[in-house]
mmCIF file of C-alpha atoms and ligand atoms in Angstrom:
data_model
loop_
_atom_site.group_PDB
_atom_site.id
_atom_site.type_symbol
_atom_site.label_atom_id
_atom_site.label_comp_id
_atom_site.label_asym_id
_atom_site.label_seq_id
_atom_site.Cartn_x
_atom_site.Cartn_y
_atom_site.Cartn_z
ATOM 1 C CA MET A 808 -68.143 102.460 23.004
ATOM 2 C CA ARG A 809 -70.251 101.779 19.969
ATOM 3 C CA ARG A 810 -72.535 98.868 19.171
ATOM 4 C CA LEU A 811 -73.270 97.948 15.572
ATOM 5 C CA ALA A 812 -75.496 95.301 14.033
ATOM 6 C CA HIS A 813 -74.099 93.931 10.786
ATOM 7 C CA ILE A 814 -76.838 92.373 8.662
ATOM 8 C CA SER A 815 -76.463 91.123 5.104
ATOM 9 C CA ASP A 816 -78.133 89.306 2.228
ATOM 10 C CA LEU A 817 -81.696 89.953 3.337
ATOM 11 C CA HIS A 818 -83.065 88.968 -0.103
ATOM 12 C CA PHE A 819 -86.574 90.365 0.184
ATOM 13 C CA GLY A 820 -88.578 88.321 -2.301
ATOM 14 C CA ARG A 821 -87.198 85.115 -0.776
ATOM 15 C CA ILE A 822 -87.390 85.762 2.938
ATOM 16 C CA ASP A 823 -88.528 83.787 5.957
ATOM 17 C CA ASP A 824 -91.180 86.009 7.571
ATOM 18 C CA ARG A 825 -90.619 84.552 11.039
ATOM 19 C CA VAL A 826 -86.925 85.372 10.866
ATOM 20 C CA VAL A 827 -87.671 88.906 9.683
ATOM 21 C CA GLU A 828 -90.045 89.505 12.577
ATOM 22 C CA ALA A 829 -87.575 88.090 15.107
ATOM 23 C CA LEU A 830 -84.804 90.241 13.670
ATOM 24 C CA VAL A 831 -86.866 93.429 13.845
ATOM 25 C CA SER A 832 -87.848 92.821 17.442
ATOM 26 C CA GLU A 833 -84.307 91.833 18.470
ATOM 27 C CA LEU A 834 -82.765 94.882 16.808
ATOM 28 C CA ASN A 835 -85.356 97.168 18.346
ATOM 29 C CA ASN A 836 -84.711 95.665 21.781
ATOM 30 C CA GLU A 837 -80.961 95.970 21.388
ATOM 31 C CA ARG A 838 -81.070 99.401 19.749
ATOM 32 C CA PRO A 839 -77.527 99.327 18.294
ATOM 33 C CA ASP A 840 -75.969 102.689 17.485
ATOM 34 C CA LEU A 841 -76.070 101.792 13.792
ATOM 35 C CA VAL A 842 -77.314 98.937 11.611
ATOM 36 C CA VAL A 843 -74.924 98.249 8.730
ATOM 37 C CA VAL A 844 -76.427 96.409 5.747
ATOM 38 C CA SER A 845 -73.846 94.819 3.438
ATOM 39 C CA GLY A 846 -75.962 94.337 0.325
ATOM 40 C CA ASP A 847 -78.374 91.953 -1.414
ATOM 41 C CA LEU A 848 -81.408 93.596 0.123
ATOM 42 C CA THR A 849 -83.565 92.031 -2.597
ATOM 43 C CA GLN A 850 -83.743 88.800 -4.541
ATOM 44 C CA GLY A 851 -84.298 90.179 -8.043
ATOM 45 C CA ALA A 852 -84.189 93.978 -7.687
ATOM 46 C CA ARG A 853 -87.960 94.216 -8.289
ATOM 47 C CA SER A 854 -89.700 97.372 -7.085
ATOM 48 C CA SER A 855 -91.970 95.315 -4.829
ATOM 49 C CA GLU A 856 -88.918 93.699 -3.214
ATOM 50 C CA PHE A 857 -87.211 97.032 -2.688
ATOM 51 C CA ARG A 858 -90.397 98.404 -1.139
ATOM 52 C CA ALA A 859 -90.517 95.436 1.277
ATOM 53 C CA ALA A 860 -86.843 95.933 2.144
ATOM 54 C CA ARG A 861 -87.484 99.596 2.794
ATOM 55 C CA ARG A 862 -90.485 98.818 5.007
ATOM 56 C CA PHE A 863 -88.200 96.535 7.044
ATOM 57 C CA LEU A 864 -85.582 99.296 7.394
ATOM 58 C CA ASP A 865 -88.270 101.825 8.321
ATOM 59 C CA ARG A 866 -89.313 99.616 11.234
ATOM 60 C CA LEU A 867 -85.836 99.772 12.770
ATOM 61 C CA GLN A 868 -85.420 102.225 15.603
ATOM 62 C CA SER A 869 -81.670 102.530 15.018
ATOM 63 C CA PRO A 870 -80.184 104.508 12.155
ATOM 64 C CA TRP A 871 -78.883 102.374 9.286
ATOM 65 C CA LEU A 872 -76.753 102.564 6.190
ATOM 66 C CA ALA A 873 -76.545 100.170 3.255
ATOM 67 C CA VAL A 874 -74.457 99.300 0.227
ATOM 68 C CA PRO A 875 -75.937 97.438 -2.752
ATOM 69 C CA GLY A 876 -75.312 93.768 -3.570
ATOM 70 C CA ASN A 877 -75.292 92.005 -6.924
ATOM 71 C CA HIS A 878 -78.943 91.004 -6.443
ATOM 72 C CA ASP A 879 -79.899 94.672 -6.148
ATOM 73 C CA ILE A 880 -79.399 95.353 -9.854
ATOM 74 C CA SER A 881 -81.962 93.904 -12.201
ATOM 75 C CA PRO A 882 -81.226 90.666 -14.051
ATOM 76 C CA TYR A 883 -84.485 91.159 -15.998
ATOM 77 C CA HIS A 884 -84.555 94.792 -16.994
ATOM 78 C CA LEU A 885 -81.418 94.943 -19.110
ATOM 79 C CA VAL A 886 -81.763 98.550 -20.253
ATOM 80 C CA GLN A 887 -81.859 99.640 -16.643
ATOM 81 C CA ARG A 888 -79.111 97.195 -15.683
ATOM 82 C CA PHE A 889 -76.665 98.760 -18.102
ATOM 83 C CA PHE A 890 -77.732 102.402 -18.135
ATOM 84 C CA ASP A 891 -78.870 103.073 -14.582
ATOM 85 C CA PRO A 892 -78.273 99.904 -12.579
ATOM 86 C CA PHE A 893 -78.731 101.425 -9.129
ATOM 87 C CA ALA A 894 -81.859 103.471 -9.900
ATOM 88 C CA ARG A 895 -84.124 101.354 -7.694
ATOM 89 C CA PHE A 896 -81.589 101.100 -4.879
ATOM 90 C CA ARG A 897 -81.323 104.893 -4.935
ATOM 91 C CA ARG A 898 -85.048 105.409 -5.113
ATOM 92 C CA TYR A 899 -86.172 102.967 -2.447
ATOM 93 C CA ILE A 900 -83.197 102.506 -0.142
ATOM 94 C CA GLN A 901 -80.681 105.319 -0.171
ATOM 95 C CA GLN A 902 -79.411 107.900 -2.616
ATOM 96 C CA ALA A 903 -75.744 107.091 -2.040
ATOM 97 C CA THR A 904 -74.364 103.731 -3.141
ATOM 98 C CA GLU A 905 -71.183 104.543 -1.213
ATOM 99 C CA PRO A 906 -72.483 106.041 2.036
ATOM 100 C CA VAL A 907 -70.193 107.573 4.643
ATOM 101 C CA PHE A 908 -70.869 107.793 8.356
ATOM 102 C CA HIS A 909 -68.860 109.092 11.231
ATOM 103 C CA ASP A 910 -69.377 110.250 14.769
ATOM 104 C CA GLU A 911 -66.908 110.933 17.605
ATOM 105 C CA GLU A 912 -65.759 107.293 17.790
ATOM 106 C CA ILE A 913 -66.174 105.469 14.483
ATOM 107 C CA ALA A 914 -65.934 106.119 10.745
ATOM 108 C CA ILE A 915 -67.575 103.912 8.133
ATOM 109 C CA VAL A 916 -67.000 104.179 4.393
ATOM 110 C CA GLY A 917 -69.239 102.166 2.075
ATOM 111 C CA ILE A 918 -67.858 100.887 -1.224
ATOM 112 C CA ASN A 919 -70.038 99.664 -4.074
ATOM 113 C CA SER A 920 -68.476 96.408 -5.291
ATOM 114 C CA VAL A 921 -71.327 95.511 -7.672
ATOM 115 C CA ARG A 922 -70.685 95.421 -11.411
ATOM 116 C CA ALA A 923 -73.432 95.518 -14.066
ATOM 117 C CA MET A 924 -71.190 93.664 -16.474
ATOM 118 C CA LEU A 925 -67.879 91.833 -16.249
ATOM 119 C CA LEU A 926 -65.650 90.325 -18.907
ATOM 120 C CA GLU A 927 -66.765 86.841 -17.951
ATOM 121 C CA LEU A 928 -69.963 84.808 -17.820
ATOM 122 C CA ASN A 929 -70.768 85.172 -14.138
ATOM 123 C CA TRP A 930 -71.736 88.760 -13.403
ATOM 124 C CA ALA A 931 -72.496 88.060 -9.760
ATOM 125 C CA HIS A 932 -68.865 88.609 -8.853
ATOM 126 C CA GLY A 933 -67.785 92.002 -7.695
ATOM 127 C CA SER A 934 -64.788 94.199 -8.096
ATOM 128 C CA LEU A 935 -63.330 97.459 -6.851
ATOM 129 C CA SER A 936 -61.711 100.024 -9.101
ATOM 130 C CA ARG A 937 -58.561 101.898 -8.186
ATOM 131 C CA GLY A 938 -60.641 105.097 -8.261
ATOM 132 C CA GLN A 939 -62.949 103.667 -5.613
ATOM 133 C CA MET A 940 -59.992 102.754 -3.424
ATOM 134 C CA GLU A 941 -58.510 106.226 -3.808
ATOM 135 C CA ARG A 942 -61.843 107.796 -2.934
ATOM 136 C CA ALA A 943 -62.157 105.640 0.192
ATOM 137 C CA GLU A 944 -58.631 106.571 1.202
ATOM 138 C CA GLU A 945 -59.393 110.274 0.698
ATOM 139 C CA ARG A 946 -62.560 110.002 2.728
ATOM 140 C CA PHE A 947 -60.740 108.435 5.648
ATOM 141 C CA ALA A 948 -57.898 110.949 5.334
ATOM 142 C CA ALA A 949 -60.407 113.771 5.842
ATOM 143 C CA MET A 950 -61.523 112.339 9.195
ATOM 144 C CA PRO A 951 -59.808 112.572 12.590
ATOM 145 C CA PRO A 952 -57.180 109.837 13.008
ATOM 146 C CA SER A 953 -58.630 108.755 16.353
ATOM 147 C CA LEU A 954 -61.777 107.274 14.781
ATOM 148 C CA PHE A 955 -62.099 103.495 14.493
ATOM 149 C CA ARG A 956 -62.198 102.960 10.725
ATOM 150 C CA ILE A 957 -64.545 100.481 9.061
ATOM 151 C CA VAL A 958 -65.213 99.601 5.412
ATOM 152 C CA VAL A 959 -68.457 97.998 4.265
ATOM 153 C CA ALA A 960 -68.868 96.374 0.830
ATOM 154 C CA HIS A 961 -70.966 93.480 -0.429
ATOM 155 C CA HIS A 962 -68.344 91.084 -1.822
ATOM 156 C CA PRO A 963 -65.810 89.268 0.396
ATOM 157 C CA PHE A 964 -62.229 90.441 0.900
ATOM 158 C CA LEU A 965 -60.934 87.098 2.219
ATOM 159 C CA PRO A 966 -62.221 83.556 1.612
ATOM 160 C CA PRO A 967 -63.375 81.331 4.478
ATOM 161 C CA SER A 968 -60.393 79.429 5.944
ATOM 162 C CA ASP A 969 -61.958 76.057 5.089
ATOM 163 C CA GLU A 970 -62.591 77.094 1.474
ATOM 164 C CA PRO A 971 -59.533 79.059 0.399
ATOM 165 C CA THR A 972 -60.429 78.932 -3.295
ATOM 166 C CA VAL A 973 -63.659 80.894 -2.862
ATOM 167 C CA ARG A 974 -63.555 83.917 -5.084
ATOM 168 C CA THR A 975 -62.995 87.226 -3.349
ATOM 169 C CA VAL A 976 -63.866 90.661 -4.675
ATOM 170 C CA GLY A 977 -61.755 91.765 -7.641
ATOM 171 C CA ARG A 978 -58.558 93.578 -6.564
ATOM 172 C CA ALA A 979 -59.069 92.362 -2.971
ATOM 173 C CA ALA A 980 -55.351 92.373 -2.291
ATOM 174 C CA GLU A 981 -54.901 95.933 -3.490
ATOM 175 C CA ALA A 982 -57.988 97.039 -1.615
ATOM 176 C CA LEU A 983 -56.840 95.526 1.682
ATOM 177 C CA ASP A 984 -53.468 97.139 1.241
ATOM 178 C CA CYS A 985 -55.172 100.479 0.633
ATOM 179 C CA PHE A 986 -57.464 100.042 3.650
ATOM 180 C CA GLU A 987 -54.523 99.299 5.895
ATOM 181 C CA ARG A 988 -52.814 102.446 4.667
ATOM 182 C CA ALA A 989 -55.971 104.348 5.561
ATOM 183 C CA GLY A 990 -55.957 102.872 9.088
ATOM 184 C CA VAL A 991 -59.000 100.622 8.551
ATOM 185 C CA LYS A 992 -59.378 98.026 11.326
ATOM 186 C CA LEU A 993 -62.507 96.212 10.202
ATOM 187 C CA THR A 994 -64.256 95.269 6.947
ATOM 188 C CA LEU A 995 -67.874 94.090 6.832
ATOM 189 C CA SER A 996 -69.208 92.063 3.890
ATOM 190 C CA GLY A 997 -71.621 89.332 2.850
ATOM 191 C CA HIS A 998 -72.496 87.657 -0.479
ATOM 192 C CA LEU A 999 -71.352 84.122 0.445
ATOM 193 C CA HIS A 1000 -74.165 83.577 2.969
ATOM 194 C CA ARG A 1001 -71.495 82.353 5.365
ATOM 195 C CA GLY A 1002 -70.404 84.002 8.604
ATOM 196 C CA TYR A 1003 -66.755 84.102 9.578
ATOM 197 C CA ALA A 1004 -64.052 86.467 10.747
ATOM 198 C CA ARG A 1005 -60.361 86.394 9.871
ATOM 199 C CA PHE A 1006 -57.450 88.603 10.664
ATOM 200 C CA LEU A 1007 -55.391 89.610 7.693
ATOM 201 C CA GLU A 1008 -52.346 87.659 8.760
ATOM 202 C CA PRO A 1009 -49.082 87.455 6.910
ATOM 203 C CA VAL A 1010 -48.813 83.704 7.505
ATOM 204 C CA LEU A 1011 -51.850 82.774 5.412
ATOM 205 C CA ALA A 1012 -50.990 80.756 2.352
ATOM 206 C CA ASP A 1013 -53.644 82.454 0.276
ATOM 207 C CA GLY A 1014 -52.361 83.928 -2.979
ATOM 208 C CA HIS A 1015 -53.813 87.336 -2.363
ATOM 209 C CA ILE A 1016 -52.127 87.611 1.003
ATOM 210 C CA THR A 1017 -48.777 86.458 -0.311
ATOM 211 C CA GLU A 1018 -49.048 89.215 -2.841
ATOM 212 C CA ILE A 1019 -49.734 91.835 -0.181
ATOM 213 C CA LYS A 1020 -46.942 90.527 1.979
ATOM 214 C CA ALA A 1021 -44.530 90.746 -0.907
ATOM 215 C CA ARG A 1022 -45.456 94.346 -1.511
ATOM 216 C CA ALA A 1023 -45.449 95.499 2.069
ATOM 217 C CA PRO A 1024 -43.115 93.278 4.107
ATOM 218 C CA GLU A 1025 -42.433 96.009 6.637
ATOM 219 C CA ARG A 1026 -46.076 95.963 7.683
ATOM 220 C CA ALA A 1027 -46.574 92.220 7.482
ATOM 221 C CA ALA A 1028 -45.726 91.557 11.114
ATOM 222 C CA THR A 1029 -48.129 94.114 12.504
ATOM 223 C CA ARG A 1030 -51.279 93.657 10.469
ATOM 224 C CA SER A 1031 -54.422 93.971 12.485
ATOM 225 C CA LEU A 1032 -57.222 94.305 9.985
ATOM 226 C CA LEU A 1033 -60.188 92.083 10.814
ATOM 227 C CA VAL A 1034 -62.275 90.842 7.874
ATOM 228 C CA VAL A 1035 -65.816 89.976 8.934
ATOM 229 C CA GLN A 1036 -68.482 88.213 6.898
ATOM 230 C CA ALA A 1037 -72.148 87.882 7.807
ATOM 231 C CA ALA A 1038 -74.388 84.985 6.810
ATOM 232 C CA SER A 1039 -77.779 85.741 5.266
ATOM 233 C CA ALA A 1040 -79.911 87.472 7.893
ATOM 234 C CA THR A 1041 -83.354 86.595 6.581
ATOM 235 C CA SER A 1042 -83.225 84.721 3.278
ATOM 236 C CA THR A 1043 -84.416 81.182 2.614
ATOM 237 C CA ARG A 1044 -81.515 80.868 0.146
ATOM 238 C CA LEU A 1045 -79.089 79.297 2.580
ATOM 239 C CA ARG A 1046 -75.750 77.734 1.771
ATOM 240 C CA GLY A 1047 -75.263 75.277 4.587
ATOM 241 C CA GLU A 1048 -75.548 77.823 7.392
ATOM 242 C CA PRO A 1049 -78.583 79.094 9.274
ATOM 243 C CA ASN A 1050 -79.660 82.713 9.116
ATOM 244 C CA ALA A 1051 -77.465 84.918 11.258
ATOM 245 C CA TYR A 1052 -76.151 88.407 11.748
ATOM 246 C CA ASN A 1053 -73.315 89.983 13.745
ATOM 247 C CA HIS A 1054 -73.295 92.048 16.912
ATOM 248 C CA ILE A 1055 -70.206 94.223 16.877
ATOM 249 C CA ARG A 1056 -68.875 96.144 19.839
ATOM 250 C CA ILE A 1057 -66.156 98.716 19.371
ATOM 251 C CA GLU A 1058 -64.310 99.927 22.412
ATOM 252 C CA ASP A 1059 -60.781 101.240 23.074
ATOM 253 C CA GLY A 1060 -59.737 100.674 19.463
ATOM 254 C CA LEU A 1061 -60.834 97.030 19.461
ATOM 255 C CA ALA A 1062 -63.802 95.324 17.831
ATOM 256 C CA SER A 1063 -65.451 92.210 19.213
ATOM 257 C CA ILE A 1064 -67.799 90.197 17.036
ATOM 258 C CA GLU A 1065 -70.636 88.080 18.339
ATOM 259 C CA PRO A 1066 -72.686 86.234 15.731
ATOM 260 C CA ARG A 1067 -76.384 85.842 16.512
ATOM 261 C CA ILE A 1068 -77.663 82.679 14.900
ATOM 262 C CA TRP A 1069 -81.224 81.657 14.088
ATOM 263 C CA THR A 1070 -82.134 78.511 16.031
ATOM 264 C CA GLY A 1071 -85.500 77.901 14.384
ATOM 265 C CA ARG A 1072 -87.262 79.809 17.168
ATOM 266 C CA ASP A 1073 -85.130 82.845 17.844
ATOM 267 C CA PHE A 1074 -81.652 84.305 17.482
ATOM 268 C CA ALA A 1075 -79.068 83.083 19.981
ATOM 269 C CA ASN A 1076 -75.367 83.529 20.451
ATOM 270 C CA ALA A 1077 -72.898 81.143 18.814
ATOM 271 C CA GLU A 1078 -72.367 78.740 21.722
ATOM 272 C CA SER A 1079 -76.011 78.167 22.450
ATOM 273 C CA ALA A 1080 -76.760 77.806 18.752
ATOM 274 C CA GLY A 1081 -73.917 75.291 18.407
ATOM 275 C CA SER A 1082 -71.883 76.996 15.702
ATOM 276 C CA GLY A 1083 -70.395 80.318 14.892
ATOM 277 C CA ILE A 1084 -67.603 82.443 13.623
HETATM 278 FE FE1 LIG B 723 -76.816 87.098 -1.295
HETATM 279 FE FE1 LIG B 724 -74.498 88.650 -3.394
#
């Protein structure tokens, strides 16, 4: 059995200090086997914000791994944005922007979905290249098949069910297809500041899914990939949902997700906080 904490969209630079303190003490009480951070550690990729994010991570008694989010590359320092966009992430947080972790039970492959520039006006969106998908597939292929396989990336792979037009990461359909081939059972993401979990089901009317179904009808009836999104753990930039993060328990090849939601005083589970995934 493994216990993970999935935290996302911390946004140091625009954080609620009380929430940060509550999160540190809760995580240190719970001591999950791993804390997985799905990007947007900072608000504007400033050095001071990265230092604060790192101080937060250093206070955790569990090991952690992180992938960058679109807010972790500088919108101000354009030379750096285009020539070395992840320099500060590498310096302050972690050398790898696509970290890999595995032990005797689980395997996690991080994918960097952030783009310094896109052929459109909004550069906050993310995308995955085919090379990144191939690399993820190769990484999983090198690990024992018995491990419970997890992908972490910042941008969402499926939209929330009540907002099906929300933009997902570029090449989401291809990526999900690739992950399934690699035996991935769970994806962890953020970016939308909304928490939800959805199985990749063939019956969904979403265009991406129809596309996958059309390409792989033989697998459509047996899909079991769970797509999990976390709300913002600590930011004051909320989009209609309170701060929250996910407890994840992996046992006997199954993952169970329990969102922990900020009530204004502390984090509580979904029922007692009156909402949830
Ligand atoms: Fe964010
Ligand atoms: Fe984001």
